[in-house]
Short mmCIF file of C-alpha atoms in Angstrom, two decimals:
data_model
loop_
_atom_site.label_atom_id
_atom_site.label_comp_id
_atom_site.label_asym_id
_atom_site.label_seq_id
_atom_site.Cartn_x
_atom_site.Cartn_y
_atom_site.Cartn_z
CA MET A 5 0.05 0.23 0.07
CA GLU A 6 1.00 3.41 -1.29
CA GLU A 7 1.82 6.03 2.03
CA ALA A 8 -0.21 8.81 2.18
CA THR A 9 1.58 12.34 0.23
CA GLY A 10 2.60 13.73 3.98
CA ASN A 11 3.14 17.13 2.07
CA LYS A 12 3.26 16.52 -1.22
CA ARG A 13 -0.22 19.59 -3.00
CA PHE A 14 -1.99 18.71 -4.67
CA VAL A 15 -2.68 19.45 -8.93
CA GLU A 16 -5.92 21.46 -9.21
CA VAL A 17 -7.51 20.62 -12.36
CA LEU A 18 -10.47 22.52 -12.67
CA LEU A 19 -13.10 21.05 -15.16
CA VAL A 20 -16.04 23.19 -16.48
CA GLU A 21 -18.00 20.67 -18.02
CA ASP A 22 -22.16 21.28 -17.82
CA ASN A 23 -22.67 17.13 -18.38
CA PRO A 24 -22.41 15.03 -15.35
CA ALA A 25 -22.07 11.95 -15.98
CA ASP A 26 -18.87 13.38 -18.10
CA ALA A 27 -17.51 14.85 -15.53
CA ARG A 28 -18.26 11.79 -12.66
CA LEU A 29 -16.40 10.17 -15.48
CA ALA A 30 -13.29 12.33 -15.45
CA GLN A 31 -13.30 11.94 -11.75
CA GLU A 32 -13.17 8.71 -11.40
CA VAL A 33 -9.98 8.33 -14.35
CA PHE A 34 -8.11 10.42 -12.08
CA ARG A 35 -8.79 8.88 -9.11
CA ASP A 36 -7.58 5.55 -10.88
CA VAL A 37 -5.01 6.74 -12.08
CA ASN A 38 -2.83 9.58 -10.32
CA SER A 39 -4.31 10.40 -6.64
CA SER A 40 -2.51 14.49 -6.40
CA VAL A 41 -5.75 15.25 -8.36
CA ARG A 42 -8.05 17.58 -6.50
CA LEU A 43 -10.19 17.54 -9.80
CA HIS A 44 -13.14 21.34 -9.35
CA PHE A 45 -16.41 20.93 -10.92
CA ALA A 46 -17.64 24.49 -12.91
CA SER A 47 -20.85 23.40 -14.45
CA ASP A 48 -20.96 26.47 -16.58
CA GLY A 49 -18.92 29.46 -18.28
CA LEU A 50 -20.41 31.18 -15.30
CA ILE A 51 -19.55 29.72 -12.15
CA ALA A 52 -15.86 28.97 -14.07
CA MET A 53 -15.05 32.66 -14.09
CA GLU A 54 -16.78 33.21 -9.86
CA PHE A 55 -13.79 29.77 -9.67
CA LEU A 56 -11.58 31.66 -11.06
CA LYS A 57 -11.89 35.44 -10.32
CA ARG A 58 -12.32 33.57 -6.23
CA GLU A 59 -15.95 35.20 -6.00
CA GLY A 60 -18.51 34.85 -3.81
CA ILE A 61 -19.05 30.78 -2.48
CA TYR A 62 -15.53 30.54 -4.25
CA ALA A 63 -13.45 33.25 -2.60
CA ASP A 64 -10.83 29.74 -0.36
CA ALA A 65 -10.90 28.25 -4.47
CA PRO A 66 -7.34 27.27 -4.59
CA ARG A 67 -5.89 28.54 -8.24
CA PRO A 68 -5.71 25.87 -11.30
CA ASP A 69 -2.81 24.24 -12.30
CA LEU A 70 -4.50 23.29 -15.08
CA ILE A 71 -8.29 24.15 -16.85
CA LEU A 72 -10.14 21.61 -19.14
CA LEU A 73 -12.86 23.72 -20.75
CA ASP A 74 -15.64 22.25 -22.38
CA LEU A 75 -17.33 24.68 -25.62
CA ASN A 76 -20.85 24.48 -25.64
CA MET A 77 -22.31 24.82 -22.11
CA PRO A 78 -25.02 27.46 -20.26
CA LYS A 79 -24.75 31.09 -19.58
CA MET A 80 -21.29 31.62 -20.58
CA ASP A 81 -19.79 29.23 -22.88
CA GLY A 82 -16.40 28.51 -23.39
CA ARG A 83 -14.59 29.87 -26.02
CA ALA A 84 -16.49 33.23 -23.54
CA VAL A 85 -14.74 31.77 -20.32
CA LEU A 86 -11.50 30.27 -22.84
CA ALA A 87 -11.30 34.40 -23.96
CA ARG A 88 -11.16 36.13 -20.43
CA ILE A 89 -8.74 33.80 -19.41
CA LYS A 90 -6.38 34.44 -21.68
CA GLU A 91 -7.32 38.16 -21.74
CA ASP A 92 -6.56 37.98 -17.47
CA GLU A 93 -3.13 38.88 -16.86
CA ASN A 94 -2.61 36.81 -13.50
CA LEU A 95 -5.24 34.15 -14.97
CA LYS A 96 -3.85 33.40 -18.95
CA ILE A 97 -0.78 32.15 -18.78
CA ILE A 98 -2.80 28.52 -16.75
CA PRO A 99 -2.42 26.00 -18.73
CA THR A 100 -6.58 25.36 -20.50
CA VAL A 101 -7.84 22.53 -22.68
CA VAL A 102 -9.83 22.17 -24.92
CA LEU A 103 -12.30 19.26 -23.88
CA SER A 104 -15.54 19.45 -26.40
CA SER A 105 -17.43 17.14 -28.13
CA SER A 106 -17.55 19.69 -31.43
CA GLU A 107 -16.15 18.68 -34.52
CA ALA A 108 -16.48 21.90 -36.29
CA ASP A 109 -12.56 22.91 -37.82
CA ALA A 110 -14.10 26.30 -37.25
CA ASP A 111 -14.10 25.48 -32.60
CA VAL A 112 -10.98 24.19 -33.70
CA LEU A 113 -9.02 27.25 -35.05
CA ILE A 114 -11.12 29.61 -32.75
CA SER A 115 -10.01 28.24 -29.77
CA TYR A 116 -6.75 28.78 -31.11
CA GLN A 117 -6.96 31.83 -31.83
CA LEU A 118 -8.50 32.69 -28.43
CA ARG A 119 -4.40 31.28 -27.00
CA ALA A 120 -6.18 27.18 -26.03
CA ASN A 121 -3.04 25.52 -25.32
CA CYS A 122 -4.45 22.81 -26.61
CA TYR A 123 -8.17 21.17 -28.59
CA LEU A 124 -9.37 17.31 -27.46
CA ARG A 125 -12.47 16.13 -28.53
CA LYS A 126 -13.97 14.76 -26.48
CA PRO A 127 -15.61 11.21 -27.89
CA ALA A 128 -18.82 9.63 -27.55
CA GLN A 129 -18.01 6.64 -26.69
CA TRP A 130 -16.54 6.02 -22.83
CA ASP A 131 -13.73 4.19 -23.00
CA GLU A 132 -12.20 6.83 -25.30
CA PHE A 133 -13.70 9.78 -22.61
CA ASP A 134 -11.46 7.35 -20.55
CA HIS A 135 -8.34 7.10 -22.87
CA ILE A 136 -7.93 10.61 -22.95
CA ILE A 137 -7.90 12.10 -19.44
CA ARG A 138 -5.00 9.31 -19.26
CA SER A 139 -3.50 11.19 -21.72
CA ILE A 140 -4.67 14.45 -20.04
CA ASN A 141 -3.00 12.88 -16.67
CA ALA A 142 0.62 10.96 -18.54
CA PHE A 143 1.03 14.08 -20.59
CA TRP A 144 0.04 17.57 -18.71
CA LEU A 145 0.17 15.99 -15.46
CA SER A 146 2.95 14.28 -15.72
CA LYS A 147 5.31 15.44 -18.41
CA ILE A 148 4.41 18.73 -18.80
CA ARG A 149 6.28 21.87 -16.65
CA LEU A 150 2.92 23.75 -15.11
CA PRO A 151 3.46 27.57 -14.46
CA LYS A 152 4.04 27.54 -9.83
CA GLN A 153 1.31 28.77 -8.47
CA LEU A 154 2.20 32.46 -7.83
CA ASP A 155 0.08 33.69 -5.52
CA ALA A 156 0.81 29.66 -3.44
CA PRO A 157 2.94 30.02 -0.16
CA ALA A 158 6.26 28.51 -1.27
CA MET B 11 -1.53 -5.84 -47.91
CA ILE B 12 -1.09 -2.63 -46.68
CA LEU B 13 -1.46 0.76 -48.09
CA ILE B 14 0.54 3.30 -47.96
CA GLY B 15 -1.53 6.00 -47.10
CA GLU B 16 -0.43 7.62 -49.80
CA ASP B 17 -2.41 10.41 -50.87
CA ARG B 18 -2.52 11.40 -46.58
CA MET B 19 -0.27 14.68 -46.25
CA PRO B 20 2.81 14.65 -44.54
CA ILE B 21 2.79 16.09 -40.88
CA GLU B 22 4.96 18.60 -41.33
CA VAL B 23 6.95 19.34 -38.22
CA LEU B 24 9.82 22.46 -37.52
CA LEU B 25 12.29 21.47 -34.84
CA VAL B 26 14.30 24.20 -33.61
CA GLU B 27 17.78 22.88 -32.30
CA ASP B 28 21.35 24.82 -32.81
CA SER B 29 22.43 20.83 -31.09
CA PRO B 30 23.14 18.15 -34.27
CA GLY B 31 23.00 15.48 -31.81
CA ASP B 32 19.85 16.46 -30.46
CA VAL B 33 17.58 16.79 -33.61
CA ARG B 34 19.40 14.20 -35.00
CA LEU B 35 17.68 11.84 -31.98
CA THR B 36 14.70 14.13 -32.37
CA GLN B 37 14.98 12.57 -36.14
CA GLU B 38 15.70 8.79 -34.85
CA ALA B 39 12.88 8.95 -32.70
CA PHE B 40 9.59 10.61 -34.82
CA ARG B 41 10.90 7.88 -37.84
CA ASP B 42 10.39 5.37 -35.03
CA ALA B 43 7.52 7.17 -33.79
CA ASN B 44 5.17 8.09 -36.62
CA PRO B 45 7.14 7.24 -40.53
CA THR B 46 4.16 9.92 -41.18
CA VAL B 47 6.22 12.96 -39.57
CA HIS B 48 8.22 15.12 -41.87
CA LEU B 49 10.43 17.05 -39.65
CA ASN B 50 12.15 20.73 -40.87
CA VAL B 51 14.89 22.08 -38.94
CA ALA B 52 16.55 25.04 -38.40
CA ILE B 53 19.25 25.78 -36.56
CA ASP B 54 19.19 29.09 -35.23
CA GLY B 55 16.13 31.83 -34.28
CA VAL B 56 17.05 33.35 -37.67
CA ASP B 57 16.88 30.76 -39.00
CA ALA B 58 12.85 29.67 -37.91
CA VAL B 59 12.07 33.55 -38.65
CA ALA B 60 12.94 32.63 -42.28
CA PHE B 61 10.87 29.72 -42.37
CA LEU B 62 8.44 30.43 -41.20
CA ARG B 63 7.94 33.61 -43.12
CA ARG B 64 9.66 31.85 -46.35
CA LYS B 65 12.21 33.98 -47.34
CA GLY B 66 15.48 33.26 -49.07
CA ALA B 67 16.54 29.47 -49.09
CA HIS B 68 13.03 28.38 -47.43
CA ALA B 69 10.62 30.35 -50.00
CA ASP B 70 8.83 26.62 -50.80
CA ALA B 71 8.79 25.89 -47.08
CA PRO B 72 5.67 23.64 -45.71
CA ARG B 73 3.57 26.04 -42.97
CA PRO B 74 4.68 23.53 -39.89
CA ASP B 75 1.26 21.41 -37.92
CA LEU B 76 3.93 21.73 -34.43
CA ILE B 77 6.50 23.88 -33.87
CA LEU B 78 9.38 22.70 -31.51
CA LEU B 79 11.16 24.97 -30.10
CA ASP B 80 14.06 25.79 -28.00
CA LEU B 81 14.75 28.83 -26.00
CA ASN B 82 18.59 28.83 -26.08
CA LEU B 83 19.33 29.70 -30.16
CA PRO B 84 22.36 31.82 -31.85
CA LYS B 85 21.61 34.72 -32.91
CA MET B 86 17.51 34.82 -31.99
CA ASP B 87 17.05 33.80 -28.87
CA GLY B 88 13.68 31.03 -28.49
CA ARG B 89 11.55 33.56 -26.55
CA GLU B 90 11.86 36.14 -29.28
CA VAL B 91 10.96 33.72 -32.41
CA LEU B 92 8.43 32.99 -30.03
CA ALA B 93 6.96 36.20 -29.42
CA HIS B 94 7.25 36.41 -33.52
CA ILE B 95 5.15 33.17 -33.84
CA LYS B 96 2.75 34.71 -31.13
CA GLU B 97 2.32 37.91 -32.84
CA ASP B 98 1.55 37.09 -36.04
CA ASP B 99 -2.01 36.31 -37.04
CA SER B 100 -1.41 33.66 -39.54
CA LEU B 101 1.10 32.09 -37.14
CA LYS B 102 -0.03 31.88 -33.64
CA LEU B 103 -2.12 29.37 -34.71
CA ILE B 104 0.62 26.92 -34.56
CA PRO B 105 0.63 25.74 -31.51
CA THR B 106 4.31 26.37 -30.21
CA VAL B 107 5.99 23.60 -27.97
CA ILE B 108 9.20 24.68 -25.89
CA LEU B 109 11.75 21.87 -25.52
CA THR B 110 14.51 23.13 -23.94
CA THR B 111 17.31 22.35 -21.21
CA SER B 112 16.72 25.38 -19.03
CA ASP B 113 13.98 23.93 -15.73
CA ALA B 114 14.52 27.71 -14.59
CA GLU B 115 11.00 28.69 -13.51
CA ALA B 116 12.02 31.68 -14.52
CA ASP B 117 11.99 30.27 -18.63
CA ILE B 118 8.66 28.25 -17.92
CA VAL B 119 5.99 31.28 -16.53
CA LYS B 120 8.19 33.92 -18.93
CA SER B 121 6.90 30.86 -22.39
CA TYR B 122 3.58 30.97 -21.09
CA GLN B 123 3.50 34.26 -20.74
CA LEU B 124 4.52 35.14 -24.51
CA GLN B 125 1.93 31.26 -25.03
CA ALA B 126 3.69 28.73 -25.47
CA ASN B 127 1.88 25.37 -26.38
CA CYS B 128 3.32 23.81 -23.53
CA TYR B 129 7.00 23.80 -21.87
CA LEU B 130 8.99 20.33 -22.11
CA THR B 131 12.61 19.93 -20.17
CA LYS B 132 15.20 17.35 -22.69
CA PRO B 133 16.08 14.71 -19.61
CA VAL B 134 19.62 14.47 -20.56
CA GLN B 135 19.34 10.70 -20.82
CA LEU B 136 18.47 9.28 -23.63
CA GLU B 137 16.41 7.52 -23.60
CA GLU B 138 13.89 8.81 -22.06
CA PHE B 139 14.30 11.59 -24.97
CA GLU B 140 13.36 9.16 -27.37
CA VAL B 141 10.77 8.55 -24.77
CA LEU B 142 9.36 11.95 -24.46
CA VAL B 143 9.53 12.69 -28.78
CA LYS B 144 7.26 9.33 -28.55
CA SER B 145 5.06 10.55 -25.66
CA ILE B 146 5.41 14.27 -27.65
CA ASN B 147 3.98 12.58 -30.80
CA ASP B 148 1.27 10.24 -28.73
CA PHE B 149 -0.25 13.68 -27.87
CA TRP B 150 0.29 16.61 -29.90
CA LEU B 151 0.33 14.14 -33.44
CA LYS B 152 -2.08 11.51 -32.42
CA ARG B 153 -4.72 12.96 -29.10
CA VAL B 154 -4.35 17.15 -30.08
CA LYS B 155 -7.42 18.15 -33.64
CA LEU B 156 -4.44 20.64 -34.47
CA PRO B 157 -5.56 23.84 -35.88
CA GLN B 158 -6.35 22.48 -40.65
CA GLN B 159 -3.52 24.46 -42.71
CA MET B 160 -4.29 27.89 -44.31
CA GLN B 161 -2.09 28.05 -46.83
CA LEU B 162 -2.42 31.76 -47.17
#
């Protein structure tokens, strides 16, 4: 058995996703593959921005190390959220991965124009969705050097 | 018989790297991992910008699908090349992966500020380097949806 990781910092991931089934599956996969991931959910774009700006009930929200962002969502869609993240001097360095079921080239293009760090298509099949989450973990949370949290205690 | 995808466009990768040893390793790793990758090499920042702008000897250069960019380069360094790419309305869409030996926090933050798509540190060990190139291939060239090539 693995010992609890005493002072090891959590990897904070914000998943912006309006589909509860996708959110639950993502949580299960991360639990399987990387126990240091702490997954936070925002079910629409407005909640995502409140979380990122630490407004209202999110006053104590951690700054995410990685954002996984759906495009088609109620209230404020993923394109608007992405634009706000990347226009904000403080938030823009947080890697933001678009994870959308849209196959439209226009959505891929606009995402890169709005400075998404990458675009992944969310597969309809559950086992493929499982693979995508695993590959995000294997690449973004294992290989890539993420920027250090600027406002975290050293 | 398996038909090799003759009509499939090669995936154009631009590697901006001044170390011949690393260039060769990257070439070999891609050859193993993905034969549809066509690796183009620029040996300094000025050469990289000339390639992207199709200047001089690079008049017929393809538009890269992915750029792998070292930071410490002669003539024009990788930070300047990155700024140049991300300030250009056409070039900024090309995913640009920083691949450098530097693990200085300042370089990591600066690269993300300049809109690098991601930052990877080059391992010193040969085997690990190969594994890293494979993981770039597996993620960026197999999983990620890249923007469609727009020939301008």
